[in-house]
Coordinates of N, CA and C and ligand atoms in Angstrom, one line a residue:
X1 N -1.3 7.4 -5.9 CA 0.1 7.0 -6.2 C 0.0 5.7 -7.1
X2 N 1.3 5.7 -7.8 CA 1.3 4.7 -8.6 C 2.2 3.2 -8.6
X3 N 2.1 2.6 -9.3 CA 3.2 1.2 -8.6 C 3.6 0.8 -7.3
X4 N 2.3 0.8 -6.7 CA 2.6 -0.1 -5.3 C 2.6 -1.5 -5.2
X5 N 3.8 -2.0 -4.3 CA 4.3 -2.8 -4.0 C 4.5 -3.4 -2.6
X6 N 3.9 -4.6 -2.5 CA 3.5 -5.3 -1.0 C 4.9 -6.1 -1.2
X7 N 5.5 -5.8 0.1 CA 6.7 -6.7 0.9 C 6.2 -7.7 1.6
X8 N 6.1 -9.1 1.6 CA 5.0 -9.8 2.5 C 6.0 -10.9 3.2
X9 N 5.8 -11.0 4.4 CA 6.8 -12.0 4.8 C 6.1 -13.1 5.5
X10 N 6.7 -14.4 5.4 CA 5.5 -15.0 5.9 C 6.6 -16.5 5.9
X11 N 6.2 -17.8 5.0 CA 7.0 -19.2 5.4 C 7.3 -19.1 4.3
X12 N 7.1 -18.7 3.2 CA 7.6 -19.0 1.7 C 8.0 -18.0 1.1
X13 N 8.5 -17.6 0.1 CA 9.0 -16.9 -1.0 C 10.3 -17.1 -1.5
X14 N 10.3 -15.8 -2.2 CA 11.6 -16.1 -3.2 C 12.7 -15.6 -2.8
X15 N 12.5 -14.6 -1.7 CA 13.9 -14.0 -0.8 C 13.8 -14.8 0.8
X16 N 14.9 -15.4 1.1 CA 15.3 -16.3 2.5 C 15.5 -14.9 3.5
X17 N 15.2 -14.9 4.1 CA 15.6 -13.7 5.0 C 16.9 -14.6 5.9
X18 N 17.9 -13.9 6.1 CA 19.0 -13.9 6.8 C 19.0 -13.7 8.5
X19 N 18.7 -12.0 8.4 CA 18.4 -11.7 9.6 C 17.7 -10.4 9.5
X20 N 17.0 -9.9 10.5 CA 16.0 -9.2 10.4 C 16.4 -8.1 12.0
X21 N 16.9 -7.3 12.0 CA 16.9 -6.4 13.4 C 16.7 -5.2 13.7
X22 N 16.0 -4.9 14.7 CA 15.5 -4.0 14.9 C 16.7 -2.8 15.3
X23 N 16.7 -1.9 14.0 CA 18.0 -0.6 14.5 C 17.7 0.2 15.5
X24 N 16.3 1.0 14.8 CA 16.0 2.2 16.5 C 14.6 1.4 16.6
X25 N 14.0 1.7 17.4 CA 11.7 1.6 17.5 C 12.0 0.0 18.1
X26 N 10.7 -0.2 17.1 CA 9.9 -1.7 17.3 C 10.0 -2.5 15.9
X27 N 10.8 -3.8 15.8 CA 10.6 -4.4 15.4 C 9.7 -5.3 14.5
X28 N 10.1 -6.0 13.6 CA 9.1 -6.7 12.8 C 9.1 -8.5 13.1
X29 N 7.5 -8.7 13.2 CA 7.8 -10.1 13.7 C 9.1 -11.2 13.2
X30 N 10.1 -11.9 13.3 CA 10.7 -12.8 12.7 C 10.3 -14.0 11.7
X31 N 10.4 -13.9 10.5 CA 9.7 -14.4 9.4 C 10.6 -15.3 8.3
X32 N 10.5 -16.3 7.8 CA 12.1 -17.1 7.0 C 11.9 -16.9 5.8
X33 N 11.1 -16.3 5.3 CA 10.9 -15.1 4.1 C 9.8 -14.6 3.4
X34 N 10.8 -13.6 2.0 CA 9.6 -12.4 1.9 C 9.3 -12.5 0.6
X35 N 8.7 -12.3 -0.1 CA 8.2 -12.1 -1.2 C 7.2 -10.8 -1.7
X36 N 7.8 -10.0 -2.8 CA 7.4 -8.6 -3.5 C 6.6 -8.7 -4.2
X37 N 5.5 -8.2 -4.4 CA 4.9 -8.3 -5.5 C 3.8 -7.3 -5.8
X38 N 3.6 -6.7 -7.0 CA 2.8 -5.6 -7.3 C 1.3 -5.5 -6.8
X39 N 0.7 -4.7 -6.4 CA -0.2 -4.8 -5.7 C -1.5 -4.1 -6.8
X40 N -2.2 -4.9 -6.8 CA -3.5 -5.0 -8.0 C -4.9 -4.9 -6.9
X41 N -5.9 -4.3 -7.6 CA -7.4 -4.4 -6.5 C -7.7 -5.7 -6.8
X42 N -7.5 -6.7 -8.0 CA -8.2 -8.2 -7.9 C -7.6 -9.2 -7.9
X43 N -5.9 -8.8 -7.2 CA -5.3 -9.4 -7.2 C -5.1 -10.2 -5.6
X44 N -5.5 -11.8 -5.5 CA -5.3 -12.3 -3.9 C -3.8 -12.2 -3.6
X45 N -4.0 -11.7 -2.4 CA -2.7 -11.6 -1.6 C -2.3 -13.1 -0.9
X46 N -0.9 -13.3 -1.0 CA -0.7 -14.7 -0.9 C 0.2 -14.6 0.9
X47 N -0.8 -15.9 1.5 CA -1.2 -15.5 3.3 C 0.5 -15.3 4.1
X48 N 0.9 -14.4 4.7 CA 2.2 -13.6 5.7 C 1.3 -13.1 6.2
X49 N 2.7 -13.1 7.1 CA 2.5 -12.8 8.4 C 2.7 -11.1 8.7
X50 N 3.3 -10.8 7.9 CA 3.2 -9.1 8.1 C 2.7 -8.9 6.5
X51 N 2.7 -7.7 5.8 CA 2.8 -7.1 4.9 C 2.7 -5.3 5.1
X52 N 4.2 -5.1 4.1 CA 4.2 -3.8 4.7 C 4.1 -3.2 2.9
X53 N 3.8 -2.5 2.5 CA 2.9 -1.8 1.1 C 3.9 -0.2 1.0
X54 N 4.0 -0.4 -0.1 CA 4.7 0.8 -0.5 C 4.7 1.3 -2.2
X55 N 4.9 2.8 -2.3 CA 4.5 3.4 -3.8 C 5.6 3.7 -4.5
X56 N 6.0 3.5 -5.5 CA 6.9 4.4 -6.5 C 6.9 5.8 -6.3
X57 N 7.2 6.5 -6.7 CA 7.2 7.8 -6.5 C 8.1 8.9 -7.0
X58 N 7.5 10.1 -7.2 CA 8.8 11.1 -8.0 C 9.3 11.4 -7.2
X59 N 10.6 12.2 -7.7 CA 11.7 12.7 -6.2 C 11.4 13.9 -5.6
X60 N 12.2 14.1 -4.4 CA 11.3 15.1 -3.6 C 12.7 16.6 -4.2
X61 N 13.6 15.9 -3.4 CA 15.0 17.2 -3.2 C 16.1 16.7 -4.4
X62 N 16.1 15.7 -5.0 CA 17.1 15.8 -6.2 C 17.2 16.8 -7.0
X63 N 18.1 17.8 -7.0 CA 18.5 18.4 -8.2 C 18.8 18.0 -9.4
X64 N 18.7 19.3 -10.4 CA 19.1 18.3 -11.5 C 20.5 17.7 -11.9
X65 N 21.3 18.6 -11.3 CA 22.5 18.1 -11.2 C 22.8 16.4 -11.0
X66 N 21.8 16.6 -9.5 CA 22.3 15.0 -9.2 C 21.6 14.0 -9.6
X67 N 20.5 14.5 -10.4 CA 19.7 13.4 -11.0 C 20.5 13.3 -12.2
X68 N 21.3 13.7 -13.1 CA 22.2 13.2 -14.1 C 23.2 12.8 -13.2
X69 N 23.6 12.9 -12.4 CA 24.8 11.9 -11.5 C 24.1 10.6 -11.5
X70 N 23.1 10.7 -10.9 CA 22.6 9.0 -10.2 C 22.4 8.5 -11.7
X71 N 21.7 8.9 -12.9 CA 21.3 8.1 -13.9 C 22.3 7.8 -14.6
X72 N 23.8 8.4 -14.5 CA 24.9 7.7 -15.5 C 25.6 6.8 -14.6
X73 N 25.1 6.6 -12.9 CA 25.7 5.4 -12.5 C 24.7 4.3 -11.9
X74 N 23.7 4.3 -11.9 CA 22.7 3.8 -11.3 C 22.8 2.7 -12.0
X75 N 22.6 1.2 -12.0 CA 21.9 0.2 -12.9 C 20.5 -0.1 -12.1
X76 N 20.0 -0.8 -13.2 CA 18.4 -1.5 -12.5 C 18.8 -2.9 -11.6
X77 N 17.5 -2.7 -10.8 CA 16.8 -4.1 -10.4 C 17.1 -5.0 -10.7
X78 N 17.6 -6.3 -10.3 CA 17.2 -8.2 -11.0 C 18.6 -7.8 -11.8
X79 N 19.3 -7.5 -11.4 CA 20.8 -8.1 -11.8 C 21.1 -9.3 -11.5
X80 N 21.5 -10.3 -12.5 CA 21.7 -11.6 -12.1 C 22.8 -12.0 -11.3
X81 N 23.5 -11.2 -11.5 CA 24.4 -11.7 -10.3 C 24.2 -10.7 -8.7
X82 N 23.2 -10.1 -8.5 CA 23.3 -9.9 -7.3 C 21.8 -10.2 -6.6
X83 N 22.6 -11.1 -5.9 CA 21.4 -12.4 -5.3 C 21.3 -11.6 -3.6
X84 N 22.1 -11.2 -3.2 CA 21.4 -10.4 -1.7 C 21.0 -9.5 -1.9
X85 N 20.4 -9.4 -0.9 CA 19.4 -7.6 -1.0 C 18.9 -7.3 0.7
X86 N 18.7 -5.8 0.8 CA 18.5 -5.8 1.9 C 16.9 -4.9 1.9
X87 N 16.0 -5.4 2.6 CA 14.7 -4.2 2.8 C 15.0 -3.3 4.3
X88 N 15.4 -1.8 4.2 CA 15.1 -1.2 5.2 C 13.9 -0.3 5.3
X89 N 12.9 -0.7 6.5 CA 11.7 0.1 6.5 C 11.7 1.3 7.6
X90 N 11.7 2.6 7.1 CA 12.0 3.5 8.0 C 10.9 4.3 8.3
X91 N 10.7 5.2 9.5 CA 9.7 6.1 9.7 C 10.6 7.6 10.4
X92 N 10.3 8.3 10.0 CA 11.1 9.8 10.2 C 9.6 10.1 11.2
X93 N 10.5 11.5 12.1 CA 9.6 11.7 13.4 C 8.7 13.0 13.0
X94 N 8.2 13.1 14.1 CA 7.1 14.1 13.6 C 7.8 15.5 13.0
X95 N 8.9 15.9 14.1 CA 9.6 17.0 13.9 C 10.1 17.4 12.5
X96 N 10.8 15.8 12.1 CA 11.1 15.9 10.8 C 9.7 16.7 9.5
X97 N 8.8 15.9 9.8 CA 7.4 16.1 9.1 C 7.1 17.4 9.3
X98 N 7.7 18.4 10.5 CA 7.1 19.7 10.4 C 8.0 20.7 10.0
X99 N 9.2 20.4 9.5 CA 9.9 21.1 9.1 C 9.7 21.3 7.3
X100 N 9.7 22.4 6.8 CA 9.8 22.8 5.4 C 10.5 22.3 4.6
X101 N 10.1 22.0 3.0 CA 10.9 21.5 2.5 C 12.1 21.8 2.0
X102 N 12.1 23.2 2.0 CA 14.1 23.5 1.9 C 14.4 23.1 3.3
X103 N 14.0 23.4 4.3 CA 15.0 22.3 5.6 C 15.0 21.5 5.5
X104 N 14.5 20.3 5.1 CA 14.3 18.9 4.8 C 15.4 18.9 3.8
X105 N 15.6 19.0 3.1 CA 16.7 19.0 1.5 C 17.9 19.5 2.4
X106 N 18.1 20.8 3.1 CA 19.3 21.4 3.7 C 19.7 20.2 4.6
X107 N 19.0 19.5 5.1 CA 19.4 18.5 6.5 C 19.5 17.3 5.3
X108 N 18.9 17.0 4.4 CA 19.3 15.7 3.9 C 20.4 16.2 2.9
X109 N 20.9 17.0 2.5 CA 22.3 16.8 1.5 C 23.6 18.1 1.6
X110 N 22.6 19.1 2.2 CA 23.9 20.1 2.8 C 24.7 19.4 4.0
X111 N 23.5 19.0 4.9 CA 24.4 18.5 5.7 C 24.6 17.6 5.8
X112 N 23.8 16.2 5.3 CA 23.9 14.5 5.5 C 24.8 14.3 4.3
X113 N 24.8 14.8 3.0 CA 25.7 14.2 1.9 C 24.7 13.3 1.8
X114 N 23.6 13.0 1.9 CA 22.6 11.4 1.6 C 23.2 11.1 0.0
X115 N 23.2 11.7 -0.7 CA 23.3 11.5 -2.6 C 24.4 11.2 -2.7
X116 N 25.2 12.4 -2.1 CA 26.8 12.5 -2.5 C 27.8 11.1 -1.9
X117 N 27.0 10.3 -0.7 CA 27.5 9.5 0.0 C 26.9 8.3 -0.7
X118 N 25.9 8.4 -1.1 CA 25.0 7.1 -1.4 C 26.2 7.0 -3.5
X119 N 26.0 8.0 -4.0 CA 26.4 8.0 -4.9 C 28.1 7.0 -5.5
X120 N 28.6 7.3 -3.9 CA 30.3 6.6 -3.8 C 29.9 4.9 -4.4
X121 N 28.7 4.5 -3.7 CA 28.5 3.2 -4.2 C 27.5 2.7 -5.3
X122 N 27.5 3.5 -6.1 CA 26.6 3.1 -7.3 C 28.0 2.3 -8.3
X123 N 28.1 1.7 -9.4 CA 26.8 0.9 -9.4 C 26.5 -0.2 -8.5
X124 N 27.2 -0.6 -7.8 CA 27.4 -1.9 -7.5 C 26.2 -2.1 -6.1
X125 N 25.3 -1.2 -5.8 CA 24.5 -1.3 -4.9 C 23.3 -1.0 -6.3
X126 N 22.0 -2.0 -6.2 CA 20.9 -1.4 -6.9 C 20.1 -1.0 -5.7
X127 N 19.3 0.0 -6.2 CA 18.2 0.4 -5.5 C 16.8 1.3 -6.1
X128 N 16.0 0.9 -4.7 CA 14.4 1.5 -5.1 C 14.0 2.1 -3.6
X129 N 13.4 3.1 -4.0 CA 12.8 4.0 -2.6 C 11.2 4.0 -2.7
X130 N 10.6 3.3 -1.9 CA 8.7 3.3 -2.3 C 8.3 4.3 -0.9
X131 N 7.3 5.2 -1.5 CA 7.1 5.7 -0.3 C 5.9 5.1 0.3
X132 N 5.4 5.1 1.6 CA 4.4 4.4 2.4 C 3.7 5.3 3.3
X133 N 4.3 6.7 3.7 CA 3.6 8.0 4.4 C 2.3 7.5 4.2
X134 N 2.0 7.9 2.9 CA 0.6 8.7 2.5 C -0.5 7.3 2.5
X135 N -0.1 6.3 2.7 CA -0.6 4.9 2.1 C -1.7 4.5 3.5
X136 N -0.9 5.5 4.3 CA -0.8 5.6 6.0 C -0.4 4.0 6.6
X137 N 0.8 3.9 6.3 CA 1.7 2.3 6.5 C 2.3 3.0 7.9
X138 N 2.4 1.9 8.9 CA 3.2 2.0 10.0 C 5.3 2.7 9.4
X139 N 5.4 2.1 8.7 CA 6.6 3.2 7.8 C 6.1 4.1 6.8
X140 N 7.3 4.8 7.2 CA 6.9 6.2 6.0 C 7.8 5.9 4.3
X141 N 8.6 5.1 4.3 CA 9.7 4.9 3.7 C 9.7 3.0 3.7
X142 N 10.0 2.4 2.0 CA 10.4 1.1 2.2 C 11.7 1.3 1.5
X143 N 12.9 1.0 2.2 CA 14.0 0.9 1.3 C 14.6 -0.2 0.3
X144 N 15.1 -0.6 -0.7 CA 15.2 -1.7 -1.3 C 16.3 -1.6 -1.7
X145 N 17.3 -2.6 -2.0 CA 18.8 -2.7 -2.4 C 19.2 -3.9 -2.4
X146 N 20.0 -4.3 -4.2 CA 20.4 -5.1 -4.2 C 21.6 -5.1 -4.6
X147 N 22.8 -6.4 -4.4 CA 24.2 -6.3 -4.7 C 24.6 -7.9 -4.4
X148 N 25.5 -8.3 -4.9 CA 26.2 -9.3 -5.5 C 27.0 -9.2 -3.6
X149 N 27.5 -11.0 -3.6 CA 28.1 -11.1 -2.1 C 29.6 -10.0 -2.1
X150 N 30.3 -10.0 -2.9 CA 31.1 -9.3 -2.7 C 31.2 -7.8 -2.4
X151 N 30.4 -7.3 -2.5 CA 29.4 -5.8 -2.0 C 28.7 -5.6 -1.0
X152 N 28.8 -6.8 -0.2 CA 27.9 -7.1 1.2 C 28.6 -5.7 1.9
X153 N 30.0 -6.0 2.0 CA 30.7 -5.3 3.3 C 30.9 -4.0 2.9
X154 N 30.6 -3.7 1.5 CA 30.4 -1.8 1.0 C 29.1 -1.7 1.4
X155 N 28.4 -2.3 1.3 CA 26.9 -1.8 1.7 C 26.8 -1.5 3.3
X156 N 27.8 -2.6 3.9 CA 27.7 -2.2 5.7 C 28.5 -0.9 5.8
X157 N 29.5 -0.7 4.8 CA 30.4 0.6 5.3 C 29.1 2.0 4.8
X158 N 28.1 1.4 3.6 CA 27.1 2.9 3.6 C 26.4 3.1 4.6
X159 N 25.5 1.9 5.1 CA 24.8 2.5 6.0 C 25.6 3.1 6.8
X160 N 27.1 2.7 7.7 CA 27.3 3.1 8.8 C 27.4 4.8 8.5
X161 N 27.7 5.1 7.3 CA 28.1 6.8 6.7 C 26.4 6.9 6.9
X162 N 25.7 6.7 6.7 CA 24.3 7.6 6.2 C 23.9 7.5 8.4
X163 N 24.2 6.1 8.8 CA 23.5 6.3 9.9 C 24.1 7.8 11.1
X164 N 25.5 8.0 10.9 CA 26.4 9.0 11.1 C 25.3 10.3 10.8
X165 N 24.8 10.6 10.0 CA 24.4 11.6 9.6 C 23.4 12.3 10.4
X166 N 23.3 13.8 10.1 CA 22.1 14.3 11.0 C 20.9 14.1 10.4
X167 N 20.7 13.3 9.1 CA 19.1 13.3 9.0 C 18.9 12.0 9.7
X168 N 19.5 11.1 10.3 CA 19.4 9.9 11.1 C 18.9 10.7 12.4
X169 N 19.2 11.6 13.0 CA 18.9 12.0 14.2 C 17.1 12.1 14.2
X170 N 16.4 12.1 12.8 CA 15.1 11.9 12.5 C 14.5 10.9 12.2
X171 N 15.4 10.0 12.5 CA 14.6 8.3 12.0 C 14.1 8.0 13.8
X172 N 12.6 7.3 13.5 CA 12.6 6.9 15.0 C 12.2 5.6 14.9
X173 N 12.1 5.3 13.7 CA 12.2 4.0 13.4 C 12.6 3.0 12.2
X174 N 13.4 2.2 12.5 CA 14.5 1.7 11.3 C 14.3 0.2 12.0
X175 N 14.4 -0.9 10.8 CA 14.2 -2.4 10.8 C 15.3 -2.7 9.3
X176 N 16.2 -3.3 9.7 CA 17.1 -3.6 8.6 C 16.9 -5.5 8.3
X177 N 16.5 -5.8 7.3 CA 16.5 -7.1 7.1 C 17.1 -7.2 5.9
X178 N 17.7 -8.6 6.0 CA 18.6 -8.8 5.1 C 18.9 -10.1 4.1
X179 N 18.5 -10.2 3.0 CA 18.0 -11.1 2.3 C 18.6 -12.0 0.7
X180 N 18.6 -13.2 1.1 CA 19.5 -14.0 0.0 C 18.4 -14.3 -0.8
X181 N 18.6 -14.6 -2.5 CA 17.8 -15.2 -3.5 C 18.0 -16.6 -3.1
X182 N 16.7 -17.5 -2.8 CA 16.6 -19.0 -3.2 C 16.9 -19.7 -4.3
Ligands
HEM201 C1 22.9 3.1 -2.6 C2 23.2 4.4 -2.5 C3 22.1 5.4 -2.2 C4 21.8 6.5 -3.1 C5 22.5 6.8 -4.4 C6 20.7 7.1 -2.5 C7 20.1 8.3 -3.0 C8 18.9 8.8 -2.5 C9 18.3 10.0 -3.1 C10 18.8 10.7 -4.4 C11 17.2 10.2 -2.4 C12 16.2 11.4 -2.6 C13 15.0 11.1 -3.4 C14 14.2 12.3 -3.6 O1 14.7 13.3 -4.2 O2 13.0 12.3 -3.1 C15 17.1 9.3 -1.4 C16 16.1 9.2 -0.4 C17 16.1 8.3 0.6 N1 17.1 7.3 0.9 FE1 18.7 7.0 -0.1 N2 20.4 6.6 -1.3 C18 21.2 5.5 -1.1 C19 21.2 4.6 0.0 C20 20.3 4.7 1.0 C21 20.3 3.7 2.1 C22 21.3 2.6 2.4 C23 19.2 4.1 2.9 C24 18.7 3.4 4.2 C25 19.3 2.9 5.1 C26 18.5 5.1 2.3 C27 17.4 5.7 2.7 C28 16.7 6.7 2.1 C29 15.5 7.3 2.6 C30 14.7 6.8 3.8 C31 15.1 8.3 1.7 C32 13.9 9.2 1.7 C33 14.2 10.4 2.5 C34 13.1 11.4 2.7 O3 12.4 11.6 1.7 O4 13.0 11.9 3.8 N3 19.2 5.5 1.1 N4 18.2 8.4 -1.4

């Protein structure tokens, strides 16, 4: 895999962490912040207290339909005006894992709407999905998302729609932390 990226939390960086809680599982130690950064073989890692590593990656169930949806509303990353961001690290259950990939796609958007729901709030939420499965990371999934303070309280109304959903009945583990630019 390509473009992995270490989440490292520890006493310093460039994101303040807010608050950090544990949704379903086990938590992540409490840390006053995080700092991202691309992960190189001769590159030293700068000392935290966790570090959770995750890959870029192609899409699994986007059609093409919705891949020209998300790309005429999507913006990038490092928008200057949107200084919070949130990392959610998730792990889906084994059941999930043994189910086929058309069931996996039918439970994430026939029945969860994940795109069609996630889509209501583009642009004004940015986002990045790294995967961490294969990396063999304690999550399977790092979520990333950023938005300006006045989009705080649309981003609480997304998750509560995606947590609603039946592909949530497959998360067994979720950590929502939540984080301001220094
Ligand atoms: C901001 C609006 C959002 C949009 C437009 C969106 C869109 C998408 C899309 C298109 C995929 C499928 C990628 C693929 O084809 O492989 C995806 C996957 C995923 N999203 Fe979202 N999403 C949004 C918000 C969220 C939020 C808030 C969370 C977490 C709380 C989340 C968690 C995930 C996870 C864990 C996956 C991977 C699912 C899997 O492969 O099993 N998404 N999202």
């Amino acid at each position: 895999m390509h473009d992995r990226f270490a989440f490292a939390g520890g006493e310093a960086g460039k994101w303040e962490i807010l608050s950090l809680r544990a949704i379903r599982g086990r938590g992540l130690e409490p840390v006053r912040s995080l700092t991202v950064h691309p992960v190189a073989d001769n590159l030293a890692m700068p000392p935290a207290v966790w570090v959770l590593t995750g890959a870029m990656s192609n899409l699994r169930y986007t059609t093409r339909n919705e891949v020209t949806g998300l790309r005429a509303k999507q913006e990038p990353l490092g928008r200057p005006g949107a200084r919070l961001a949130a990392l959610i690290p998730i792990k889906k259950s084994k059941a999930w894992w043994e189910l086929a990939q058309d069931e996996r796609r039918a439970i994430f958007e026939e029945q969860s709407h994940h795109t069609a729901i996630g889509l209501d709030y583009l642009p004004s939420i940015g986002r990045q999905l790294y995967h961490a499965r294969d990396l063999g990371e304690p999550f399977d999934f790092l979520t990333w998302f950023e938005f300006s303070p006045e989009h705080a309280s649309a981003f609480d109304d997304l998750l509560s729609r995606l947590r609603a959903t039946p592909e949530w009945a497959f998360v067994e583990r979720e950590v929502d932390i939540r984080l301001r630019l220094t």
